[in-house]
Amino acid sequence: MKFSEAWLREWVSPALGTQALADAITMAGLEVDGIEPVGAIFQGVVVATVVAKAPHPDADKLNVCQVDDGSGERVQVVCGAPNVDIGQKVPFARVGAVLPDDFKIKRAKLRGVESCGMICSASELGLEEGRSEGIYVLPGDAPVGKDFRAWLQLDDHTIEVDLTPNRGDCLSLRGIAREVGCVTGAKVIEPSIAPIAARNNAQFAVEVSDSEWCPRYLGRIIRDVDASASTPLWMRERLRRGGIRSIDPAVDVTNYVMLELGQPMHAFDLDALKGGIQVRRAHAGERLTLLDGQDVVLNEDTLVIADHDRALAIAGVMGGEATGVTGETRNLFLEAAYFSPLAVAGKARDFGLHTDASHRFERGVDPDITRPAMERATQLLTAIVGGSPGPITEVRQPAHLPRRADVELRRERLSACLGVRLPDEEIHRIFRSLGMASSAPGQSWRVQIPSWRFDISIEEDLIEEIARLHGYNRLPVRRPQARLGLKADDEATRPLRRLRRHMVSRGYQEAVTYSFVSPELQALIIPNGVSPTLANPISSDMSVMRHSLFPGLIKALTHNLNRQQHRVRLFETGLVFQGELDELVQTSMFGGLICGTRDVEGWSSRRDSVDFYDLKGDLESLIALGGNAEEWTFVPAAHPALHPGRSASLCRDGQVVGWLGALHPGIRAQLDIKPEVYVFEVEQAALTQGVIPKFEPLSRYPEVRRDLAFVLREDVEIAPLIESIRSRAGDWLTQWQLFDVYRGKGVDDGDKSIALGLTWQHPSRTLNDEEINQLIADVVEVAQARFGARLRS
């Protein structure tokens, strides 16, 4: 919301400077975004009249003018503006004046003719963007000789306020003035809005078929207007300072009333309307050309203003081109309505629009300001374009208008929240300044909420209003006192921060990617993955929720590779989304990715590239933090994103909780990724849930180690073999180690040799040879029986 400080001070003028006023508005909860002067700095410019004009003797495009600047003598000026003419009131920079950008006016000769000053354009005075087409022609009542800056009140400021969506009541001078009055105690003086008597009986039929979305609609005919009249300069200036461009009197007046009172309005060319006004839902496929020239196809859930032939406007958003007011318009139909926020919310965005009207209606417009706004617009319009107003036609359905129920505020609740007990007089003063009627029966207040405060409906809203208007800085500072017990620490759970720190210690960097990804990238990596599609994505390449962490990590990898970062180690934690929206499953996952060399570049570093077992080792070290590594297994399995021969599922207690492996070569080729890439993804819950460590006393008795070498077929998996050996090795087995895998001389083709080190230790005695030999015999037996393994000689 932008507004002129000078205009605001006509409503309420506290004894505060500009910055202090802005600070007061901010302290009221309406953050001031910026304060800017309404015009550039200049001096020495006065209002003057062009009294004579003659062509320059030596230049076709120049004129020699005589101006009356109020000094009593005519001043000769050479002017090149095409629109300069006798009788015009113009801003005139005298000799010695200083214009914006420190441009000083001096006596000069142009093509041999003396020029003693300069007739200025709006852009030369910093009042218009770009370059003006001609000089700035002022109204005929501008006082000759008056300082132009003082006459146009250019020592003014534009204040821009950033409003939260709940404060739609402050999208007007009226609302801002109320707030300033509340905060400073200054008196608010509203403009007098008297009912305009009808001068004819002309009425236009109005029919509202959707009273839930439009419970109040007012219309008025104004005949015999002069649409070619000019908007007064004072109004154009106030609109400019409010960030609105002047167009024509009808549009300017409706915009002015919107800025002043907060009620969006619209003016139709009455002669372009057929039959009567209908407020209804749009028909399927119905088309409308808007005022900005955009041709739109309307939805059936769009509320429109129509006549008996066609749609004329999108209610609360924008009017149509066909019925817009032009210079030939002679009869107007003026509209003011209350539209439910639900009727307008999102409709402008559906058509790629965002208008001042929709911005206000979406947040809520005072339903009681509709008639005063109609009278105010009629008053201003007839003063500018003349005309004969008819009576107001109103369709009203009170049952669908917002009802403001009384709200109860308990004294004890207020004191507990503020930390101080305020006097009743202070509370009643605040309620009065807010336009709220209040009474105090017993231990609470009954407060009647005004029609413009849509955001107040419960006790906490009133407490907030009292706190901000009493002054947050005046509330006492009290440190809370509490006896806080120690939070129970679940030793079996590993905090996520510990997992993060562990990955960082192994050379990884944490990535934070978007939860929504490109549908093409996700389909490439997870072909059968189903996840929700966003209705309003940031962009088309971020339009689906991620089914896995892989797409985001791979996109981050390509970003780094494209910037010559060839050694990349990333990890990420976050939700993935699987299934359609009505059956959505959200799972917290922990993922990682490695690419490039095994070691950081250095004089003693190896240049080997990472492989599957580097990633597997990092993941195993992460699993080991839980103290339950024996519950986890890596099982060869196929995944659409991973290399068929270098991928595995990660299982805990037989349940698949993750995947790891090399990125599929086909995916790498399509993404133009040259080096090998290895990725993993595991459910966070499985990683964070470990076991509580238990103390076991150390045995004082010696260990016994035996090394066994088995020859077995190449296709036999080692993990099941080791699991079987461990199950038969007895309770005293304390450690096992796979320390060699051999293929070559002495081993037949199609076979492999593995060497295991098994260590036993008894807690209370020394193991003898007979016991160890029996355990070894049991191990060899199970290896031979189940896996066809034989001891290597």
PDB file of C-alpha atoms in Angstrom, residues 190-382:
ATOM      1  CA  GLU A 190     -12.979  11.768   7.598  1.00  0.00           C
ATOM      2  CA  PRO A 191     -14.197  13.571   4.464  1.00  0.00           C
ATOM      3  CA  SER A 192     -17.839  14.529   4.408  1.00  0.00           C
ATOM      4  CA  ILE A 193     -19.823  12.136   2.201  1.00  0.00           C
ATOM      5  CA  ALA A 194     -23.363  13.361   1.781  1.00  0.00           C
ATOM      6  CA  PRO A 195     -25.983  11.385  -0.167  1.00  0.00           C
ATOM      7  CA  ILE A 196     -26.297  12.619  -3.747  1.00  0.00           C
ATOM      8  CA  ALA A 197     -29.893  13.363  -4.666  1.00  0.00           C
ATOM      9  CA  ALA A 198     -31.194  11.718  -7.823  1.00  0.00           C
ATOM     10  CA  ARG A 199     -31.809  14.120 -10.706  1.00  0.00           C
ATOM     11  CA  ASN A 200     -33.600  11.596 -12.881  1.00  0.00           C
ATOM     12  CA  ASN A 201     -35.427   8.302 -12.512  1.00  0.00           C
ATOM     13  CA  ALA A 202     -33.104   6.250 -14.725  1.00  0.00           C
ATOM     14  CA  GLN A 203     -32.358   2.801 -13.296  1.00  0.00           C
ATOM     15  CA  PHE A 204     -30.768  -0.329 -14.732  1.00  0.00           C
ATOM     16  CA  ALA A 205     -32.128  -3.715 -13.673  1.00  0.00           C
ATOM     17  CA  VAL A 206     -29.791  -5.775 -11.456  1.00  0.00           C
ATOM     18  CA  GLU A 207     -30.197  -9.497 -10.851  1.00  0.00           C
ATOM     19  CA  VAL A 208     -27.867 -11.434  -8.506  1.00  0.00           C
ATOM     20  CA  SER A 209     -28.122 -15.198  -8.977  1.00  0.00           C
ATOM     21  CA  ASP A 210     -25.234 -16.047  -6.635  1.00  0.00           C
ATOM     22  CA  SER A 211     -25.917 -14.086  -3.454  1.00  0.00           C
ATOM     23  CA  GLU A 212     -23.472 -16.220  -1.434  1.00  0.00           C
ATOM     24  CA  TRP A 213     -20.547 -14.857  -3.437  1.00  0.00           C
ATOM     25  CA  CYS A 214     -22.086 -11.427  -3.995  1.00  0.00           C
ATOM     26  CA  PRO A 215     -24.424 -10.560  -1.105  1.00  0.00           C
ATOM     27  CA  ARG A 216     -24.425  -6.829  -1.900  1.00  0.00           C
ATOM     28  CA  TYR A 217     -24.447  -5.062  -5.264  1.00  0.00           C
ATOM     29  CA  LEU A 218     -25.080  -1.360  -5.955  1.00  0.00           C
ATOM     30  CA  GLY A 219     -25.490   0.286  -9.325  1.00  0.00           C
ATOM     31  CA  ARG A 220     -26.199   3.856 -10.437  1.00  0.00           C
ATOM     32  CA  ILE A 221     -26.740   5.511 -13.801  1.00  0.00           C
ATOM     33  CA  ILE A 222     -25.126   8.893 -14.503  1.00  0.00           C
ATOM     34  CA  ARG A 223     -26.416  10.452 -17.741  1.00  0.00           C
ATOM     35  CA  ASP A 224     -25.009  13.153 -20.008  1.00  0.00           C
ATOM     36  CA  VAL A 225     -21.414  13.103 -18.795  1.00  0.00           C
ATOM     37  CA  ASP A 226     -18.524  14.784 -20.585  1.00  0.00           C
ATOM     38  CA  ALA A 227     -16.020  11.911 -20.748  1.00  0.00           C
ATOM     39  CA  SER A 228     -13.533  14.119 -22.604  1.00  0.00           C
ATOM     40  CA  ALA A 229     -13.006  16.269 -19.500  1.00  0.00           C
ATOM     41  CA  SER A 230      -9.623  16.111 -17.792  1.00  0.00           C
ATOM     42  CA  THR A 231      -8.975  14.688 -14.354  1.00  0.00           C
ATOM     43  CA  PRO A 232      -7.974  17.489 -11.964  1.00  0.00           C
ATOM     44  CA  LEU A 233      -4.257  17.776 -11.339  1.00  0.00           C
ATOM     45  CA  TRP A 234      -4.667  17.269  -7.570  1.00  0.00           C
ATOM     46  CA  MET A 235      -6.342  13.909  -8.167  1.00  0.00           C
ATOM     47  CA  ARG A 236      -3.788  12.825 -10.769  1.00  0.00           C
ATOM     48  CA  GLU A 237      -1.013  13.670  -8.331  1.00  0.00           C
ATOM     49  CA  ARG A 238      -2.559  11.699  -5.485  1.00  0.00           C
ATOM     50  CA  LEU A 239      -2.989   8.714  -7.767  1.00  0.00           C
ATOM     51  CA  ARG A 240       0.611   9.022  -8.978  1.00  0.00           C
ATOM     52  CA  ARG A 241       1.879   9.161  -5.425  1.00  0.00           C
ATOM     53  CA  GLY A 242      -0.209   6.074  -4.660  1.00  0.00           C
ATOM     54  CA  GLY A 243       1.427   4.179  -7.528  1.00  0.00           C
ATOM     55  CA  ILE A 244      -1.553   4.386  -9.934  1.00  0.00           C
ATOM     56  CA  ARG A 245      -1.399   5.865 -13.428  1.00  0.00           C
ATOM     57  CA  SER A 246      -4.030   8.393 -14.442  1.00  0.00           C
ATOM     58  CA  ILE A 247      -6.188   7.234 -17.390  1.00  0.00           C
ATOM     59  CA  ASP A 248      -9.473   9.129 -17.667  1.00  0.00           C
ATOM     60  CA  PRO A 249     -11.912  10.737 -15.199  1.00  0.00           C
ATOM     61  CA  ALA A 250     -14.146   7.675 -14.756  1.00  0.00           C
ATOM     62  CA  VAL A 251     -11.267   5.268 -14.093  1.00  0.00           C
ATOM     63  CA  ASP A 252      -9.384   7.830 -12.030  1.00  0.00           C
ATOM     64  CA  VAL A 253     -12.353   8.489  -9.741  1.00  0.00           C
ATOM     65  CA  THR A 254     -12.951   4.776  -9.089  1.00  0.00           C
ATOM     66  CA  ASN A 255      -9.238   4.292  -8.355  1.00  0.00           C
ATOM     67  CA  TYR A 256      -9.256   7.367  -6.122  1.00  0.00           C
ATOM     68  CA  VAL A 257     -12.192   6.048  -4.085  1.00  0.00           C
ATOM     69  CA  MET A 258     -10.441   2.677  -3.837  1.00  0.00           C
ATOM     70  CA  LEU A 259      -7.310   4.331  -2.419  1.00  0.00           C
ATOM     71  CA  GLU A 260      -9.321   6.586  -0.153  1.00  0.00           C
ATOM     72  CA  LEU A 261     -11.987   4.244   1.226  1.00  0.00           C
ATOM     73  CA  GLY A 262     -10.757   0.783   0.208  1.00  0.00           C
ATOM     74  CA  GLN A 263     -13.783  -0.026  -2.001  1.00  0.00           C
ATOM     75  CA  PRO A 264     -12.903  -1.171  -5.551  1.00  0.00           C
ATOM     76  CA  MET A 265     -15.422   0.100  -8.119  1.00  0.00           C
ATOM     77  CA  HIS A 266     -16.004  -0.052 -11.849  1.00  0.00           C
ATOM     78  CA  ALA A 267     -17.633   2.195 -14.435  1.00  0.00           C
ATOM     79  CA  PHE A 268     -19.375   0.777 -17.540  1.00  0.00           C
ATOM     80  CA  ASP A 269     -20.426   2.535 -20.705  1.00  0.00           C
ATOM     81  CA  LEU A 270     -24.198   2.313 -20.194  1.00  0.00           C
ATOM     82  CA  ASP A 271     -24.982   2.434 -23.917  1.00  0.00           C
ATOM     83  CA  ALA A 272     -22.924  -0.758 -24.456  1.00  0.00           C
ATOM     84  CA  LEU A 273     -25.033  -2.737 -21.964  1.00  0.00           C
ATOM     85  CA  LYS A 274     -28.009  -4.850 -23.000  1.00  0.00           C
ATOM     86  CA  GLY A 275     -31.098  -5.616 -20.928  1.00  0.00           C
ATOM     87  CA  GLY A 276     -29.759  -5.480 -17.370  1.00  0.00           C
ATOM     88  CA  ILE A 277     -26.961  -6.517 -15.055  1.00  0.00           C
ATOM     89  CA  GLN A 278     -26.627 -10.164 -14.037  1.00  0.00           C
ATOM     90  CA  VAL A 279     -24.196 -11.298 -11.356  1.00  0.00           C
ATOM     91  CA  ARG A 280     -23.717 -15.007 -12.063  1.00  0.00           C
ATOM     92  CA  ARG A 281     -21.234 -17.820 -12.581  1.00  0.00           C
ATOM     93  CA  ALA A 282     -19.603 -17.978 -15.992  1.00  0.00           C
ATOM     94  CA  HIS A 283     -20.860 -20.466 -18.569  1.00  0.00           C
ATOM     95  CA  ALA A 284     -18.521 -23.243 -19.697  1.00  0.00           C
ATOM     96  CA  GLY A 285     -16.291 -21.950 -22.498  1.00  0.00           C
ATOM     97  CA  GLU A 286     -17.555 -18.360 -22.198  1.00  0.00           C
ATOM     98  CA  ARG A 287     -14.985 -15.829 -23.474  1.00  0.00           C
ATOM     99  CA  LEU A 288     -14.169 -12.289 -22.409  1.00  0.00           C
ATOM    100  CA  THR A 289     -11.718  -9.702 -23.693  1.00  0.00           C
ATOM    101  CA  LEU A 290     -10.380  -7.799 -20.695  1.00  0.00           C
ATOM    102  CA  LEU A 291      -9.401  -4.143 -20.461  1.00  0.00           C
ATOM    103  CA  ASP A 292      -5.729  -5.070 -20.924  1.00  0.00           C
ATOM    104  CA  GLY A 293      -6.578  -6.716 -24.275  1.00  0.00           C
ATOM    105  CA  GLN A 294      -6.198 -10.264 -22.994  1.00  0.00           C
ATOM    106  CA  ASP A 295      -8.761 -12.732 -24.338  1.00  0.00           C
ATOM    107  CA  VAL A 296      -9.644 -15.327 -21.685  1.00  0.00           C
ATOM    108  CA  VAL A 297     -11.804 -18.432 -21.510  1.00  0.00           C
ATOM    109  CA  LEU A 298     -13.806 -18.306 -18.288  1.00  0.00           C
ATOM    110  CA  ASN A 299     -14.214 -21.174 -15.847  1.00  0.00           C
ATOM    111  CA  GLU A 300     -17.565 -22.262 -14.473  1.00  0.00           C
ATOM    112  CA  ASP A 301     -16.433 -21.362 -10.950  1.00  0.00           C
ATOM    113  CA  THR A 302     -15.667 -17.773 -11.948  1.00  0.00           C
ATOM    114  CA  LEU A 303     -18.119 -15.084 -10.841  1.00  0.00           C
ATOM    115  CA  VAL A 304     -18.817 -12.584 -13.610  1.00  0.00           C
ATOM    116  CA  ILE A 305     -20.753  -9.371 -14.132  1.00  0.00           C
ATOM    117  CA  ALA A 306     -22.847  -9.826 -17.255  1.00  0.00           C
ATOM    118  CA  ASP A 307     -25.715  -8.290 -19.162  1.00  0.00           C
ATOM    119  CA  HIS A 308     -28.388 -10.269 -20.994  1.00  0.00           C
ATOM    120  CA  ASP A 309     -26.043 -11.000 -23.908  1.00  0.00           C
ATOM    121  CA  ARG A 310     -22.541 -11.638 -22.576  1.00  0.00           C
ATOM    122  CA  ALA A 311     -20.056 -11.469 -19.716  1.00  0.00           C
ATOM    123  CA  LEU A 312     -18.847  -7.910 -19.063  1.00  0.00           C
ATOM    124  CA  ALA A 313     -16.232  -8.343 -16.304  1.00  0.00           C
ATOM    125  CA  ILE A 314     -14.612 -10.841 -13.963  1.00  0.00           C
ATOM    126  CA  ALA A 315     -16.165  -9.902 -10.630  1.00  0.00           C
ATOM    127  CA  GLY A 316     -13.669  -8.258  -8.326  1.00  0.00           C
ATOM    128  CA  VAL A 317     -10.789  -8.606 -10.794  1.00  0.00           C
ATOM    129  CA  MET A 318     -11.051  -6.670 -14.077  1.00  0.00           C
ATOM    130  CA  GLY A 319     -13.634  -5.257 -16.472  1.00  0.00           C
ATOM    131  CA  GLY A 320     -14.106  -6.054 -20.130  1.00  0.00           C
ATOM    132  CA  GLU A 321     -12.863  -4.046 -23.082  1.00  0.00           C
ATOM    133  CA  ALA A 322     -16.192  -3.905 -24.911  1.00  0.00           C
ATOM    134  CA  THR A 323     -17.999  -1.939 -22.174  1.00  0.00           C
ATOM    135  CA  GLY A 324     -15.094   0.214 -20.996  1.00  0.00           C
ATOM    136  CA  VAL A 325     -15.483   4.003 -20.793  1.00  0.00           C
ATOM    137  CA  THR A 326     -14.055   5.948 -23.754  1.00  0.00           C
ATOM    138  CA  GLY A 327     -13.913   9.580 -24.847  1.00  0.00           C
ATOM    139  CA  GLU A 328     -17.248   9.106 -26.666  1.00  0.00           C
ATOM    140  CA  THR A 329     -19.104   7.750 -23.617  1.00  0.00           C
ATOM    141  CA  ARG A 330     -22.124   9.847 -22.645  1.00  0.00           C
ATOM    142  CA  ASN A 331     -23.857   7.686 -20.055  1.00  0.00           C
ATOM    143  CA  LEU A 332     -22.246   5.723 -17.247  1.00  0.00           C
ATOM    144  CA  PHE A 333     -23.296   2.789 -15.130  1.00  0.00           C
ATOM    145  CA  LEU A 334     -21.352   2.921 -11.869  1.00  0.00           C
ATOM    146  CA  GLU A 335     -20.868  -0.308  -9.901  1.00  0.00           C
ATOM    147  CA  ALA A 336     -19.910  -0.941  -6.266  1.00  0.00           C
ATOM    148  CA  ALA A 337     -20.248  -4.380  -4.689  1.00  0.00           C
ATOM    149  CA  TYR A 338     -19.192  -6.595  -1.855  1.00  0.00           C
ATOM    150  CA  PHE A 339     -17.739  -9.883  -3.123  1.00  0.00           C
ATOM    151  CA  SER A 340     -16.917 -12.700  -0.736  1.00  0.00           C
ATOM    152  CA  PRO A 341     -13.140 -13.325  -0.455  1.00  0.00           C
ATOM    153  CA  LEU A 342     -13.806 -16.919  -1.554  1.00  0.00           C
ATOM    154  CA  ALA A 343     -15.369 -15.641  -4.773  1.00  0.00           C
ATOM    155  CA  VAL A 344     -12.217 -13.762  -5.765  1.00  0.00           C
ATOM    156  CA  ALA A 345      -9.408 -15.743  -4.101  1.00  0.00           C
ATOM    157  CA  GLY A 346      -7.161 -17.233  -6.760  1.00  0.00           C
ATOM    158  CA  LYS A 347      -9.330 -16.121  -9.685  1.00  0.00           C
ATOM    159  CA  ALA A 348      -6.921 -13.415 -10.824  1.00  0.00           C
ATOM    160  CA  ARG A 349      -4.024 -15.872 -10.770  1.00  0.00           C
ATOM    161  CA  ASP A 350      -6.033 -18.342 -12.839  1.00  0.00           C
ATOM    162  CA  PHE A 351      -5.840 -15.824 -15.677  1.00  0.00           C
ATOM    163  CA  GLY A 352      -2.314 -14.603 -14.975  1.00  0.00           C
ATOM    164  CA  LEU A 353      -3.567 -11.379 -13.375  1.00  0.00           C
ATOM    165  CA  HIS A 354      -3.075  -9.487 -10.143  1.00  0.00           C
ATOM    166  CA  THR A 355      -5.087  -6.284  -9.862  1.00  0.00           C
ATOM    167  CA  ASP A 356      -5.578  -3.721  -7.126  1.00  0.00           C
ATOM    168  CA  ALA A 357      -9.228  -4.775  -6.908  1.00  0.00           C
ATOM    169  CA  SER A 358      -8.517  -8.500  -6.560  1.00  0.00           C
ATOM    170  CA  HIS A 359      -5.790  -7.761  -4.008  1.00  0.00           C
ATOM    171  CA  ARG A 360      -8.391  -6.057  -1.799  1.00  0.00           C
ATOM    172  CA  PHE A 361     -11.346  -8.370  -2.347  1.00  0.00           C
ATOM    173  CA  GLU A 362      -9.195 -11.450  -1.601  1.00  0.00           C
ATOM    174  CA  ARG A 363      -8.347  -9.998   1.817  1.00  0.00           C
ATOM    175  CA  GLY A 364     -11.791  -8.659   2.582  1.00  0.00           C
ATOM    176  CA  VAL A 365     -13.500  -5.321   1.934  1.00  0.00           C
ATOM    177  CA  ASP A 366     -15.689  -3.549   4.475  1.00  0.00           C
ATOM    178  CA  PRO A 367     -19.271  -4.535   3.492  1.00  0.00           C
ATOM    179  CA  ASP A 368     -20.632  -1.342   5.078  1.00  0.00           C
ATOM    180  CA  ILE A 369     -18.512   1.027   2.952  1.00  0.00           C
ATOM    181  CA  THR A 370     -20.204   0.104  -0.339  1.00  0.00           C
ATOM    182  CA  ARG A 371     -22.928   2.805  -0.262  1.00  0.00           C
ATOM    183  CA  PRO A 372     -20.653   5.601   1.046  1.00  0.00           C
ATOM    184  CA  ALA A 373     -18.183   4.707  -1.701  1.00  0.00           C
ATOM    185  CA  MET A 374     -20.940   4.977  -4.321  1.00  0.00           C
ATOM    186  CA  GLU A 375     -21.948   8.402  -3.006  1.00  0.00           C
ATOM    187  CA  ARG A 376     -18.306   9.548  -2.874  1.00  0.00           C
ATOM    188  CA  ALA A 377     -17.623   8.408  -6.437  1.00  0.00           C
ATOM    189  CA  THR A 378     -20.805  10.096  -7.660  1.00  0.00           C
ATOM    190  CA  GLN A 379     -19.819  13.317  -5.901  1.00  0.00           C
ATOM    191  CA  LEU A 380     -16.357  13.335  -7.507  1.00  0.00           C
ATOM    192  CA  LEU A 381     -17.517  12.238 -10.957  1.00  0.00           C
ATOM    193  CA  THR A 382     -20.263  14.815 -11.315  1.00  0.00           C
TER     194      THR A 382
END
